[in-house]
Amino acid sequence: RVRIYITSGEGGNIPDVRSCKKPVILIKAIQYAPLSAAVYEKGYRVIVSSFHRLSGSILSGMKTANYMESLLVKKEALDSGCQDAILLNENEMVAETSSSNIFIAWGNSLKTPRLGNGILPGITRAVVLKLAFESGLDVTETDITLSEIFSATEIFITNSLIELMPVTIVNDKIVGAGFPGVITRNLAEGYRALINQEIA
């Protein structure tokens, strides 16, 4: 797991980015142990968070080191016996989870929140969208309501560490049949094949 940080550099005692003369780049590399296959077969249990993303915030679409809100959301989920939580924005539209983008599916249709809803434009999200288009799915980046979350037959979340993680329970309600669906499995296999090809 490699993370690259770019800062404005050392500045004056009073916070002012104009006083920073030279950027500083930090690279952190740690060993990462992937989750077991059993976790993916079971899928994540999630709740709908009491916190909200602000779609108009300049921070919502930026990858920063300010994780306070996400840490509080994650704690809320863990305290509820879940692995993650879904955040809505101020308009009650689905945004993302504490650290992942979210996708929902019915039949041959796949939806994910549009960028204007206060989400981080994840790299894994972009790859999954490309794979979905190429596989012939009816893919839409759009507004997603909470009622659509509860009526979806498949839900999965994405980031570069967990890749595609099925969501099988939301607020104690079983998603679809209660196990990873066909769309989720096919896209996960396609993503893993692409990763294996890249690192070969």
PDB file of C-alpha atoms in Angstrom:
ATOM      1  CA  ARG A   1       0.000   0.000   0.000  1.00  0.00           C
ATOM      2  CA  VAL A   2       1.642   3.195  -1.181  1.00  0.00           C
ATOM      3  CA  ARG A   3       0.339   6.662  -0.360  1.00  0.00           C
ATOM      4  CA  ILE A   4       1.803   9.884  -1.750  1.00  0.00           C
ATOM      5  CA  TYR A   5       1.252  13.161   0.097  1.00  0.00           C
ATOM      6  CA  ILE A   6       1.939  16.559  -1.454  1.00  0.00           C
ATOM      7  CA  THR A   7       1.889  19.554   0.897  1.00  0.00           C
ATOM      8  CA  SER A   8       2.375  23.263   0.345  1.00  0.00           C
ATOM      9  CA  GLY A   9       5.594  22.977   2.349  1.00  0.00           C
ATOM     10  CA  GLU A  10       6.921  24.721   5.419  1.00  0.00           C
ATOM     11  CA  GLY A  11       5.372  28.110   6.086  1.00  0.00           C
ATOM     12  CA  GLY A  12       5.167  30.787   8.758  1.00  0.00           C
ATOM     13  CA  ASN A  13       3.909  30.380  12.315  1.00  0.00           C
ATOM     14  CA  ILE A  14       0.550  31.863  11.333  1.00  0.00           C
ATOM     15  CA  PRO A  15      -1.205  29.576   8.799  1.00  0.00           C
ATOM     16  CA  ASP A  16      -0.905  31.181   5.370  1.00  0.00           C
ATOM     17  CA  VAL A  17      -0.196  29.098   2.254  1.00  0.00           C
ATOM     18  CA  ARG A  18       1.369  32.173   0.656  1.00  0.00           C
ATOM     19  CA  SER A  19       4.260  31.837   3.101  1.00  0.00           C
ATOM     20  CA  CYS A  20       5.061  28.314   1.851  1.00  0.00           C
ATOM     21  CA  LYS A  21       7.909  28.560  -0.624  1.00  0.00           C
ATOM     22  CA  LYS A  22       8.540  24.953  -1.657  1.00  0.00           C
ATOM     23  CA  PRO A  23       6.176  21.934  -1.755  1.00  0.00           C
ATOM     24  CA  VAL A  24       7.038  18.850   0.277  1.00  0.00           C
ATOM     25  CA  ILE A  25       6.355  15.341  -1.028  1.00  0.00           C
ATOM     26  CA  LEU A  26       6.023  12.414   1.383  1.00  0.00           C
ATOM     27  CA  ILE A  27       5.752   8.777   0.301  1.00  0.00           C
ATOM     28  CA  LYS A  28       4.509   6.150   2.746  1.00  0.00           C
ATOM     29  CA  ALA A  29       4.659   2.438   1.938  1.00  0.00           C
ATOM     30  CA  ILE A  30       3.310  -0.269   4.242  1.00  0.00           C
ATOM     31  CA  GLN A  31       2.529  -3.951   3.768  1.00  0.00           C
ATOM     32  CA  TYR A  32      -1.123  -4.546   2.986  1.00  0.00           C
ATOM     33  CA  ALA A  33      -2.968  -7.789   3.703  1.00  0.00           C
ATOM     34  CA  PRO A  34      -6.015  -8.163   1.414  1.00  0.00           C
ATOM     35  CA  LEU A  35      -9.332  -9.238   2.901  1.00  0.00           C
ATOM     36  CA  SER A  36     -10.155 -12.925   2.694  1.00  0.00           C
ATOM     37  CA  ALA A  37     -12.383 -14.443   0.021  1.00  0.00           C
ATOM     38  CA  ALA A  38     -14.897 -15.242   2.763  1.00  0.00           C
ATOM     39  CA  VAL A  39     -15.442 -11.526   3.413  1.00  0.00           C
ATOM     40  CA  TYR A  40     -16.315 -10.955  -0.250  1.00  0.00           C
ATOM     41  CA  GLU A  41     -18.655 -13.953  -0.283  1.00  0.00           C
ATOM     42  CA  LYS A  42     -20.504 -12.649   2.770  1.00  0.00           C
ATOM     43  CA  GLY A  43     -20.416  -8.993   1.724  1.00  0.00           C
ATOM     44  CA  TYR A  44     -20.503  -5.885   3.883  1.00  0.00           C
ATOM     45  CA  ARG A  45     -23.226  -4.905   6.280  1.00  0.00           C
ATOM     46  CA  VAL A  46     -23.751  -1.126   6.180  1.00  0.00           C
ATOM     47  CA  ILE A  47     -25.989   1.522   7.725  1.00  0.00           C
ATOM     48  CA  VAL A  48     -27.168   4.892   6.512  1.00  0.00           C
ATOM     49  CA  SER A  49     -25.051   7.435   8.355  1.00  0.00           C
ATOM     50  CA  SER A  50     -26.394  10.334  10.389  1.00  0.00           C
ATOM     51  CA  PHE A  51     -23.613  12.445   8.828  1.00  0.00           C
ATOM     52  CA  HIS A  52     -23.964  14.176   5.459  1.00  0.00           C
ATOM     53  CA  ARG A  53     -21.628  15.136   2.619  1.00  0.00           C
ATOM     54  CA  LEU A  54     -21.871  18.703   1.354  1.00  0.00           C
ATOM     55  CA  SER A  55     -22.115  18.607  -2.416  1.00  0.00           C
ATOM     56  CA  GLY A  56     -20.983  22.230  -2.726  1.00  0.00           C
ATOM     57  CA  SER A  57     -17.833  21.783  -0.629  1.00  0.00           C
ATOM     58  CA  ILE A  58     -14.561  22.049  -2.536  1.00  0.00           C
ATOM     59  CA  LEU A  59     -13.202  19.311  -0.242  1.00  0.00           C
ATOM     60  CA  SER A  60     -15.778  16.696  -1.249  1.00  0.00           C
ATOM     61  CA  GLY A  61     -14.078  16.031  -4.584  1.00  0.00           C
ATOM     62  CA  MET A  62     -10.505  16.241  -3.310  1.00  0.00           C
ATOM     63  CA  LYS A  63      -8.279  13.527  -1.880  1.00  0.00           C
ATOM     64  CA  THR A  64      -6.921  15.187   1.260  1.00  0.00           C
ATOM     65  CA  ALA A  65      -5.431  14.100   4.582  1.00  0.00           C
ATOM     66  CA  ASN A  66      -8.450  15.499   6.450  1.00  0.00           C
ATOM     67  CA  TYR A  67     -10.211  12.268   7.455  1.00  0.00           C
ATOM     68  CA  MET A  68     -12.051  13.468  10.562  1.00  0.00           C
ATOM     69  CA  GLU A  69     -15.553  13.230   9.127  1.00  0.00           C
ATOM     70  CA  SER A  70     -14.857   9.871   7.491  1.00  0.00           C
ATOM     71  CA  LEU A  71     -13.380   8.521  10.723  1.00  0.00           C
ATOM     72  CA  LEU A  72     -16.515   9.552  12.619  1.00  0.00           C
ATOM     73  CA  VAL A  73     -18.692   7.909   9.969  1.00  0.00           C
ATOM     74  CA  LYS A  74     -16.615   4.733  10.150  1.00  0.00           C
ATOM     75  CA  LYS A  75     -16.862   4.711  13.953  1.00  0.00           C
ATOM     76  CA  GLU A  76     -20.641   5.117  13.703  1.00  0.00           C
ATOM     77  CA  ALA A  77     -20.749   2.083  11.423  1.00  0.00           C
ATOM     78  CA  LEU A  78     -18.470  -0.071  13.559  1.00  0.00           C
ATOM     79  CA  ASP A  79     -20.390   0.862  16.724  1.00  0.00           C
ATOM     80  CA  SER A  80     -23.520  -0.413  14.949  1.00  0.00           C
ATOM     81  CA  GLY A  81     -21.879  -3.732  14.125  1.00  0.00           C
ATOM     82  CA  CYS A  82     -21.385  -2.803  10.470  1.00  0.00           C
ATOM     83  CA  GLN A  83     -18.334  -2.428   8.243  1.00  0.00           C
ATOM     84  CA  ASP A  84     -19.272   0.918   6.675  1.00  0.00           C
ATOM     85  CA  ALA A  85     -21.977   3.571   6.312  1.00  0.00           C
ATOM     86  CA  ILE A  86     -23.670   5.295   3.392  1.00  0.00           C
ATOM     87  CA  LEU A  87     -23.639   9.083   3.419  1.00  0.00           C
ATOM     88  CA  LEU A  88     -26.364  11.205   1.879  1.00  0.00           C
ATOM     89  CA  ASN A  89     -25.732  14.791   0.836  1.00  0.00           C
ATOM     90  CA  GLU A  90     -27.662  17.857   2.001  1.00  0.00           C
ATOM     91  CA  ASN A  91     -30.310  17.157  -0.654  1.00  0.00           C
ATOM     92  CA  GLU A  92     -30.816  13.613   0.687  1.00  0.00           C
ATOM     93  CA  MET A  93     -29.199  12.100  -2.392  1.00  0.00           C
ATOM     94  CA  VAL A  94     -26.788   9.171  -1.999  1.00  0.00           C
ATOM     95  CA  ALA A  95     -23.145  10.298  -2.070  1.00  0.00           C
ATOM     96  CA  GLU A  96     -20.677   7.621  -0.984  1.00  0.00           C
ATOM     97  CA  THR A  97     -19.506   5.666   2.062  1.00  0.00           C
ATOM     98  CA  SER A  98     -16.813   6.666   4.532  1.00  0.00           C
ATOM     99  CA  SER A  99     -14.041   5.718   2.096  1.00  0.00           C
ATOM    100  CA  SER A 100     -15.662   4.203  -0.991  1.00  0.00           C
ATOM    101  CA  ASN A 101     -17.796   4.987  -4.012  1.00  0.00           C
ATOM    102  CA  ILE A 102     -21.094   3.155  -4.306  1.00  0.00           C
ATOM    103  CA  PHE A 103     -22.931   1.392  -7.158  1.00  0.00           C
ATOM    104  CA  ILE A 104     -26.435  -0.086  -7.308  1.00  0.00           C
ATOM    105  CA  ALA A 105     -27.931  -2.453  -9.868  1.00  0.00           C
ATOM    106  CA  TRP A 106     -31.178  -3.934 -11.158  1.00  0.00           C
ATOM    107  CA  GLY A 107     -31.346  -6.309 -14.084  1.00  0.00           C
ATOM    108  CA  ASN A 108     -28.965  -4.921 -16.713  1.00  0.00           C
ATOM    109  CA  SER A 109     -28.851  -1.407 -15.216  1.00  0.00           C
ATOM    110  CA  LEU A 110     -26.011  -0.018 -13.119  1.00  0.00           C
ATOM    111  CA  LYS A 111     -26.135   3.358 -11.365  1.00  0.00           C
ATOM    112  CA  THR A 112     -23.629   5.379  -9.374  1.00  0.00           C
ATOM    113  CA  PRO A 113     -23.933   8.883  -7.875  1.00  0.00           C
ATOM    114  CA  ARG A 114     -22.882  11.657 -10.240  1.00  0.00           C
ATOM    115  CA  LEU A 115     -19.834  13.757  -9.355  1.00  0.00           C
ATOM    116  CA  GLY A 116     -21.941  16.791  -8.385  1.00  0.00           C
ATOM    117  CA  ASN A 117     -23.426  14.949  -5.419  1.00  0.00           C
ATOM    118  CA  GLY A 118     -20.416  15.472  -3.164  1.00  0.00           C
ATOM    119  CA  ILE A 119     -18.367  12.397  -3.984  1.00  0.00           C
ATOM    120  CA  LEU A 120     -14.690  11.742  -4.489  1.00  0.00           C
ATOM    121  CA  PRO A 121     -14.062  10.781  -8.149  1.00  0.00           C
ATOM    122  CA  GLY A 122     -12.305   7.543  -7.251  1.00  0.00           C
ATOM    123  CA  ILE A 123      -9.836   5.887  -9.588  1.00  0.00           C
ATOM    124  CA  THR A 124     -11.401   2.473  -9.005  1.00  0.00           C
ATOM    125  CA  ARG A 125     -14.830   3.989  -9.701  1.00  0.00           C
ATOM    126  CA  ALA A 126     -13.618   5.207 -13.096  1.00  0.00           C
ATOM    127  CA  VAL A 127     -12.191   1.786 -13.989  1.00  0.00           C
ATOM    128  CA  VAL A 128     -15.393   0.016 -12.962  1.00  0.00           C
ATOM    129  CA  LEU A 129     -17.471   2.423 -15.058  1.00  0.00           C
ATOM    130  CA  LYS A 130     -15.285   1.654 -18.085  1.00  0.00           C
ATOM    131  CA  LEU A 131     -15.579  -2.098 -17.503  1.00  0.00           C
ATOM    132  CA  ALA A 132     -19.350  -1.797 -17.091  1.00  0.00           C
ATOM    133  CA  PHE A 133     -19.731   0.146 -20.352  1.00  0.00           C
ATOM    134  CA  GLU A 134     -17.568  -2.377 -22.208  1.00  0.00           C
ATOM    135  CA  SER A 135     -19.613  -5.285 -20.827  1.00  0.00           C
ATOM    136  CA  GLY A 136     -22.815  -3.845 -22.287  1.00  0.00           C
ATOM    137  CA  LEU A 137     -24.483  -2.756 -19.059  1.00  0.00           C
ATOM    138  CA  ASP A 138     -26.836   0.221 -19.071  1.00  0.00           C
ATOM    139  CA  VAL A 139     -24.651   2.543 -16.966  1.00  0.00           C
ATOM    140  CA  THR A 140     -25.788   5.869 -15.510  1.00  0.00           C
ATOM    141  CA  GLU A 141     -24.089   8.493 -13.337  1.00  0.00           C
ATOM    142  CA  THR A 142     -27.051  10.187 -11.707  1.00  0.00           C
ATOM    143  CA  ASP A 143     -28.904  11.181  -8.546  1.00  0.00           C
ATOM    144  CA  ILE A 144     -29.740   8.172  -6.386  1.00  0.00           C
ATOM    145  CA  THR A 145     -32.364   8.273  -3.662  1.00  0.00           C
ATOM    146  CA  LEU A 146     -32.377   6.264  -0.473  1.00  0.00           C
ATOM    147  CA  SER A 147     -35.467   4.396  -1.664  1.00  0.00           C
ATOM    148  CA  GLU A 148     -33.442   3.184  -4.663  1.00  0.00           C
ATOM    149  CA  ILE A 149     -30.818   1.826  -2.278  1.00  0.00           C
ATOM    150  CA  PHE A 150     -33.484  -0.246  -0.538  1.00  0.00           C
ATOM    151  CA  SER A 151     -34.989  -1.493  -3.809  1.00  0.00           C
ATOM    152  CA  ALA A 152     -31.698  -2.361  -5.550  1.00  0.00           C
ATOM    153  CA  THR A 153     -31.045  -6.033  -6.225  1.00  0.00           C
ATOM    154  CA  GLU A 154     -27.278  -5.515  -6.019  1.00  0.00           C
ATOM    155  CA  ILE A 155     -25.055  -2.979  -4.268  1.00  0.00           C
ATOM    156  CA  PHE A 156     -21.283  -2.807  -4.162  1.00  0.00           C
ATOM    157  CA  ILE A 157     -18.693  -0.269  -3.082  1.00  0.00           C
ATOM    158  CA  THR A 158     -15.267   0.431  -4.565  1.00  0.00           C
ATOM    159  CA  ASN A 159     -11.863   1.737  -3.609  1.00  0.00           C
ATOM    160  CA  SER A 160      -8.303   0.792  -4.488  1.00  0.00           C
ATOM    161  CA  LEU A 161      -7.801  -1.419  -1.427  1.00  0.00           C
ATOM    162  CA  ILE A 162     -11.020  -3.431  -1.262  1.00  0.00           C
ATOM    163  CA  GLU A 163     -11.545  -3.219  -5.050  1.00  0.00           C
ATOM    164  CA  LEU A 164     -15.243  -4.251  -5.435  1.00  0.00           C
ATOM    165  CA  MET A 165     -16.933  -5.166  -2.165  1.00  0.00           C
ATOM    166  CA  PRO A 166     -20.526  -6.498  -2.259  1.00  0.00           C
ATOM    167  CA  VAL A 167     -22.996  -4.924   0.156  1.00  0.00           C
ATOM    168  CA  THR A 168     -25.538  -7.489   1.302  1.00  0.00           C
ATOM    169  CA  ILE A 169     -27.308  -5.716   4.185  1.00  0.00           C
ATOM    170  CA  VAL A 170     -28.342  -2.046   4.555  1.00  0.00           C
ATOM    171  CA  ASN A 171     -29.941  -0.982   7.839  1.00  0.00           C
ATOM    172  CA  ASP A 172     -30.727  -4.638   8.619  1.00  0.00           C
ATOM    173  CA  LYS A 173     -32.508  -5.030   5.251  1.00  0.00           C
ATOM    174  CA  ILE A 174     -31.142  -7.775   2.999  1.00  0.00           C
ATOM    175  CA  VAL A 175     -30.033  -6.614  -0.449  1.00  0.00           C
ATOM    176  CA  GLY A 176     -31.410  -8.786  -3.237  1.00  0.00           C
ATOM    177  CA  ALA A 177     -30.936 -12.456  -2.418  1.00  0.00           C
ATOM    178  CA  GLY A 178     -28.474 -11.676   0.387  1.00  0.00           C
ATOM    179  CA  PHE A 179     -25.318 -12.637  -1.507  1.00  0.00           C
ATOM    180  CA  PRO A 180     -23.170 -11.046  -4.253  1.00  0.00           C
ATOM    181  CA  GLY A 181     -25.090 -10.815  -7.521  1.00  0.00           C
ATOM    182  CA  VAL A 182     -24.084 -11.552 -11.103  1.00  0.00           C
ATOM    183  CA  ILE A 183     -23.190  -7.965 -12.045  1.00  0.00           C
ATOM    184  CA  THR A 184     -21.060  -7.530  -8.940  1.00  0.00           C
ATOM    185  CA  ARG A 185     -19.245 -10.829  -9.485  1.00  0.00           C
ATOM    186  CA  ASN A 186     -18.606 -10.218 -13.179  1.00  0.00           C
ATOM    187  CA  LEU A 187     -17.259  -6.703 -12.642  1.00  0.00           C
ATOM    188  CA  ALA A 188     -15.110  -7.889  -9.721  1.00  0.00           C
ATOM    189  CA  GLU A 189     -13.623 -10.625 -11.901  1.00  0.00           C
ATOM    190  CA  GLY A 190     -13.024  -8.169 -14.730  1.00  0.00           C
ATOM    191  CA  TYR A 191     -11.344  -5.707 -12.391  1.00  0.00           C
ATOM    192  CA  ARG A 192      -9.117  -8.402 -10.877  1.00  0.00           C
ATOM    193  CA  ALA A 193      -8.137  -9.615 -14.354  1.00  0.00           C
ATOM    194  CA  LEU A 194      -7.187  -6.055 -15.308  1.00  0.00           C
ATOM    195  CA  ILE A 195      -5.065  -5.684 -12.165  1.00  0.00           C
ATOM    196  CA  ASN A 196      -3.308  -8.982 -12.822  1.00  0.00           C
ATOM    197  CA  GLN A 197      -2.608  -7.846 -16.362  1.00  0.00           C
ATOM    198  CA  GLU A 198      -1.180  -4.525 -15.161  1.00  0.00           C
ATOM    199  CA  ILE A 199       1.171  -6.115 -12.619  1.00  0.00           C
ATOM    200  CA  ALA A 200       2.258  -9.068 -14.788  1.00  0.00           C
TER     201      ALA A 200
END
